[in-house]
Coordinates of C-alpha atoms in Angstrom, one line a residue:
M57 CA -23.0 -52.3 -109.8
V58 CA -26.1 -53.3 -107.9
A59 CA -28.1 -50.7 -107.1
Q60 CA -29.3 -49.4 -104.4
I61 CA -32.6 -50.0 -103.0
L62 CA -35.7 -47.4 -102.9
D63 CA -37.5 -49.0 -99.5
G64 CA -41.6 -47.2 -99.5
K65 CA -42.3 -49.6 -96.7
N66 CA -39.6 -48.0 -94.5
L67 CA -40.7 -44.3 -95.3
A68 CA -44.4 -45.5 -95.3
K69 CA -43.3 -46.1 -91.5
K70 CA -41.8 -42.9 -91.1
I71 CA -45.1 -40.9 -92.3
Q72 CA -46.8 -42.4 -90.2
S73 CA -45.4 -41.9 -87.0
R74 CA -45.3 -38.6 -87.5
L75 CA -49.0 -38.8 -88.6
Q76 CA -49.9 -40.4 -85.7
A77 CA -47.5 -37.4 -83.5
D78 CA -49.5 -35.2 -85.5
I79 CA -53.0 -36.2 -84.4
E80 CA -52.3 -37.0 -80.4
K81 CA -51.5 -33.3 -81.1
Q82 CA -54.8 -32.2 -82.2
V83 CA -57.0 -34.6 -79.8
A84 CA -54.2 -32.7 -77.0
I85 CA -56.3 -29.4 -78.2
K86 CA -59.4 -30.8 -78.0
N87 CA -60.0 -31.3 -81.6
R88 CA -61.7 -34.5 -83.2
R89 CA -59.7 -37.4 -84.2
P90 CA -59.0 -36.8 -88.2
G91 CA -62.3 -40.2 -90.3
L92 CA -62.0 -42.4 -92.9
A93 CA -64.7 -43.9 -94.7
V94 CA -63.5 -47.0 -97.2
L95 CA -66.6 -47.6 -99.2
M96 CA -65.7 -51.6 -100.5
V97 CA -69.0 -53.3 -102.4
G98 CA -68.2 -57.7 -103.8
D99 CA -65.9 -60.0 -102.2
N100 CA -63.1 -59.2 -103.4
P101 CA -60.4 -61.0 -101.9
A102 CA -57.5 -59.1 -103.3
S103 CA -60.0 -55.2 -102.3
A104 CA -61.0 -57.3 -99.6
V105 CA -56.9 -57.8 -97.8
Y106 CA -56.1 -53.8 -99.2
V107 CA -59.1 -52.5 -96.8
R108 CA -58.4 -54.7 -94.0
N109 CA -54.7 -52.7 -94.3
K110 CA -56.3 -49.3 -94.9
E111 CA -58.3 -50.8 -91.7
K112 CA -55.1 -51.4 -89.6
A113 CA -53.3 -48.2 -90.8
C114 CA -56.1 -45.8 -89.6
Q115 CA -55.8 -47.8 -86.2
K116 CA -52.3 -47.5 -85.7
I117 CA -52.4 -44.1 -86.2
G118 CA -54.9 -42.7 -84.2
M119 CA -58.1 -42.4 -87.0
E120 CA -60.7 -43.0 -86.6
S121 CA -61.9 -45.6 -89.4
F122 CA -65.5 -45.7 -90.9
G123 CA -65.3 -48.6 -93.9
K124 CA -69.0 -49.8 -95.1
H125 CA -69.0 -53.4 -97.0
F126 CA -72.0 -53.8 -99.4
P127 CA -73.2 -56.9 -101.3
D128 CA -73.0 -56.9 -105.1
T129 CA -76.7 -56.5 -105.3
V130 CA -76.8 -52.6 -104.2
S131 CA -77.5 -50.5 -106.6
Q132 CA -76.2 -47.4 -108.5
K133 CA -78.5 -45.0 -106.3
E134 CA -77.9 -46.9 -102.9
L135 CA -73.6 -45.8 -102.9
E136 CA -74.6 -42.5 -103.9
N137 CA -76.9 -41.7 -101.1
V138 CA -74.2 -43.0 -99.0
I139 CA -71.2 -41.0 -100.9
E140 CA -73.7 -37.9 -100.6
E141 CA -74.2 -38.0 -96.0
L142 CA -71.1 -39.1 -95.6
N143 CA -69.7 -35.9 -97.6
C144 CA -72.7 -34.7 -94.9
D145 CA -70.9 -36.9 -91.9
R146 CA -68.9 -33.4 -89.7
N147 CA -66.6 -36.7 -88.9
V148 CA -65.0 -38.0 -91.7
D149 CA -62.5 -35.6 -93.8
G150 CA -61.6 -38.3 -96.3
I151 CA -63.8 -40.9 -98.4
L152 CA -62.1 -43.8 -100.4
V153 CA -64.1 -46.1 -103.6
Q154 CA -62.1 -49.7 -103.6
L155 CA -61.3 -50.2 -106.8
P156 CA -62.7 -51.7 -108.9
L157 CA -65.4 -52.4 -108.3
P158 CA -67.8 -54.7 -109.6
E159 CA -68.8 -54.3 -113.9
K160 CA -72.1 -53.6 -113.0
F161 CA -71.4 -50.3 -111.5
D162 CA -70.2 -46.9 -113.1
A163 CA -67.4 -45.8 -110.9
V164 CA -65.8 -43.2 -112.4
G165 CA -69.9 -41.8 -111.3
L166 CA -68.7 -42.8 -107.8
L167 CA -66.3 -40.9 -107.3
H168 CA -67.1 -38.0 -108.9
K169 CA -70.0 -37.6 -106.0
I170 CA -67.2 -38.0 -103.3
A171 CA -67.1 -33.8 -102.6
P172 CA -63.9 -32.6 -103.5
E173 CA -62.0 -31.3 -100.7
K174 CA -62.9 -35.5 -98.9
D175 CA -61.3 -36.7 -102.1
A176 CA -58.9 -39.5 -100.2
D177 CA -57.9 -40.8 -103.3
G178 CA -56.4 -36.8 -105.1
L179 CA -59.3 -38.9 -108.3
H180 CA -62.1 -36.4 -108.2
P181 CA -61.5 -34.0 -111.9
E182 CA -61.3 -30.6 -109.6
N183 CA -58.1 -31.8 -107.9
L184 CA -57.2 -34.1 -111.7
G185 CA -57.5 -29.9 -112.8
K186 CA -55.7 -28.5 -109.7
L187 CA -52.8 -30.4 -110.7
V188 CA -52.6 -30.0 -113.8
R189 CA -52.9 -26.1 -113.0
G190 CA -50.1 -26.7 -110.1
E191 CA -52.3 -25.1 -107.3
K192 CA -52.3 -26.9 -103.9
G193 CA -54.8 -29.8 -104.1
L194 CA -55.2 -33.3 -103.0
R195 CA -53.1 -35.9 -105.1
S196 CA -53.2 -39.1 -106.2
C197 CA -51.6 -41.2 -103.7
T198 CA -49.7 -43.8 -106.2
P199 CA -47.8 -40.9 -107.6
A200 CA -47.7 -39.4 -104.7
G201 CA -45.8 -42.3 -103.2
V202 CA -43.0 -42.4 -106.1
M203 CA -42.8 -39.0 -105.6
E204 CA -42.2 -38.5 -102.0
I205 CA -39.8 -41.5 -102.1
L206 CA -37.9 -39.3 -105.1
A207 CA -37.6 -36.6 -103.0
D208 CA -36.4 -38.3 -99.5
N209 CA -34.1 -40.0 -101.5
N210 CA -33.2 -36.6 -102.6
I211 CA -33.2 -37.7 -106.3
D212 CA -32.5 -34.7 -108.5
L213 CA -35.7 -34.8 -111.5
E214 CA -33.8 -30.7 -112.5
G215 CA -33.5 -31.1 -116.5
K216 CA -33.7 -34.9 -116.4
K217 CA -34.9 -36.9 -118.5
A218 CA -38.5 -39.2 -116.6
V219 CA -40.2 -41.6 -118.8
V220 CA -43.0 -43.1 -117.1
V221 CA -45.1 -46.9 -119.2
G222 CA -48.3 -46.8 -118.2
R223 CA -50.9 -43.9 -118.9
S224 CA -53.7 -45.3 -116.6
I225 CA -55.2 -41.3 -114.7
L226 CA -54.6 -43.7 -111.2
V227 CA -51.0 -43.2 -111.7
G228 CA -49.4 -42.6 -114.9
K229 CA -50.7 -39.2 -116.3
P230 CA -51.0 -37.9 -113.0
L231 CA -47.3 -38.5 -111.9
A232 CA -46.3 -37.6 -115.1
L233 CA -47.7 -33.9 -114.2
M234 CA -46.1 -34.4 -110.8
L235 CA -42.2 -35.7 -112.0
L236 CA -43.3 -32.6 -115.2
E237 CA -43.7 -29.7 -111.7
K238 CA -40.4 -30.3 -110.9
N239 CA -39.0 -29.7 -113.8
A240 CA -38.0 -33.2 -115.1
T241 CA -38.8 -33.6 -119.2
V242 CA -41.0 -36.4 -119.2
T243 CA -42.4 -39.2 -122.2
I244 CA -45.2 -41.2 -122.0
A245 CA -44.9 -44.9 -122.6
H246 CA -47.7 -47.4 -123.3
S247 CA -48.3 -51.3 -125.1
R248 CA -48.6 -49.7 -128.6
T249 CA -45.4 -47.4 -128.3
E250 CA -43.3 -47.9 -131.1
N251 CA -39.9 -49.6 -130.6
L252 CA -40.5 -50.0 -126.7
A253 CA -37.0 -50.3 -125.8
A254 CA -35.5 -46.9 -127.6
V255 CA -37.8 -44.9 -124.7
T256 CA -37.0 -46.3 -121.9
R257 CA -33.5 -46.1 -122.3
E258 CA -33.2 -43.1 -122.7
A259 CA -34.5 -42.5 -119.2
D260 CA -32.2 -40.4 -116.5
I261 CA -35.8 -41.8 -114.3
L262 CA -38.2 -45.0 -115.7
I263 CA -41.5 -45.5 -114.2
A264 CA -42.9 -48.8 -114.9
A265 CA -46.6 -49.1 -114.1
V266 CA -48.3 -51.5 -116.7
G267 CA -49.6 -54.1 -115.4
K268 CA -47.5 -56.9 -117.3
P269 CA -45.4 -59.4 -115.2
E270 CA -41.2 -58.2 -115.1
M271 CA -41.6 -56.3 -118.7
I272 CA -39.1 -53.9 -118.7
T273 CA -35.8 -56.5 -118.6
A274 CA -32.0 -54.7 -118.2
D275 CA -31.9 -55.4 -122.0
M276 CA -34.0 -51.6 -121.5
V277 CA -32.9 -49.4 -119.5
K278 CA -30.3 -47.1 -119.2
P279 CA -26.8 -47.3 -116.6
S280 CA -27.1 -46.2 -113.7
A281 CA -31.1 -44.9 -114.0
V282 CA -33.1 -44.5 -111.3
V283 CA -35.6 -47.9 -111.7
I284 CA -39.7 -47.0 -110.0
D285 CA -41.2 -50.0 -110.0
V286 CA -45.3 -50.2 -109.5
G287 CA -46.4 -52.8 -110.6
I288 CA -47.8 -55.7 -108.2
N289 CA -48.7 -59.1 -109.7
R290 CA -49.9 -62.0 -108.5
L291 CA -47.8 -65.2 -110.0
E292 CA -48.2 -68.8 -109.1
T293 CA -46.0 -71.1 -108.7
E294 CA -46.6 -74.8 -110.0
D295 CA -47.2 -76.2 -106.7
G296 CA -50.5 -72.8 -106.3
K297 CA -48.5 -70.6 -103.9
G298 CA -48.8 -67.4 -105.0
Y299 CA -46.1 -64.7 -105.0
L300 CA -45.3 -60.8 -106.3
V301 CA -43.6 -59.8 -108.4
G302 CA -43.7 -56.2 -109.8
D303 CA -43.2 -54.8 -114.0
V304 CA -39.7 -54.8 -113.8
A305 CA -37.2 -58.0 -113.7
Y306 CA -35.6 -56.7 -110.3
E307 CA -32.7 -59.6 -110.3
Q308 CA -31.9 -58.4 -113.6
V309 CA -32.7 -54.2 -113.3
K310 CA -31.2 -54.0 -110.5
E311 CA -27.0 -54.9 -111.7
V312 CA -28.3 -52.3 -113.8
A313 CA -30.0 -49.9 -112.2
S314 CA -28.3 -47.7 -109.5
Y315 CA -31.5 -47.3 -107.2
I316 CA -34.7 -49.5 -107.7
T317 CA -38.0 -50.0 -105.6
P318 CA -38.9 -53.3 -104.6
V319 CA -41.7 -55.5 -104.9
P320 CA -43.1 -55.8 -102.4
G321 CA -41.5 -52.8 -99.9
G322 CA -41.5 -50.2 -102.8
V323 CA -44.4 -47.8 -103.7
G324 CA -47.2 -50.0 -102.3
P325 CA -47.0 -48.6 -98.8
M326 CA -46.5 -45.7 -99.5
T327 CA -49.6 -45.2 -100.9
V328 CA -51.2 -45.8 -98.2
A329 CA -49.7 -44.0 -96.5
M330 CA -50.3 -41.0 -98.9
L331 CA -54.0 -41.7 -98.0
L332 CA -53.0 -41.0 -94.2
Q333 CA -51.9 -38.2 -95.6
N334 CA -54.9 -37.0 -97.1
T335 CA -56.9 -37.6 -94.7
Y336 CA -55.2 -36.0 -92.2
D337 CA -55.1 -33.0 -95.1
S338 CA -58.3 -33.1 -95.7
Y339 CA -58.8 -32.3 -92.3
L340 CA -56.8 -30.4 -90.5
N341 CA -58.6 -27.3 -93.8
R342 CA -61.7 -28.2 -92.4
V343 CA -60.9 -27.9 -88.6
E344 CA -59.0 -24.7 -89.5
K345 CA -62.1 -23.1 -91.0
N346 CA -64.2 -24.3 -88.1

């Protein structure tokens, strides 16, 4: 048995096409276009690529992009002032601070400055609190993307054993809560979990989000499990060429699993799609109130 591929790239295109159609309907009834502001600090090459991809995605679906790029000499206070201005800008519906930031900055402090209703990344404590309480709110993009992939492929979660390997506030913790919301029985495992392989082999749904290249091997996977690979790790060949791998040893594990996400082309594109969805949802809420 070879696993069926869960194609996040194709699903992301579908979501973006739907958003594009929805935005044009809003423009047709004389509403403004939704707007997303992405703040980037410094010259991290990976961050620059991610920001470009987000700006291109905005352009493609007809969403306004208010990108702001700052040198790493900018101060914490200056960034906070920019966020306050964007909070008050009626043309901006989503605000995102591109992570990681240079070490001197208090990233959490900046995230807290974003108005919860414009928190496109779903990381403000108020939105995380709403997730804990099962209330409606903006959801963290990568976990929300994982949930969309599972739903689009009609993968039933109710009563299933789900193991999330990774406990970050970006992915592991919010994803565990989203799985619980769908009535899965959830275990969070991490670097200090004893006998990790025994824990992962119990999983009907196994999600790897640890940032360690190909650490989930075939012997750690229950036959016919659904395997979701959130990891994106850049490695180099001997001649210096870069390539991407996930946290799952894909070639091995695809022979054991029933479904698997590839890297690239799995969860990654869905993160951007859910960022756009969050921004549109925020926009719709604000347009309807006005």
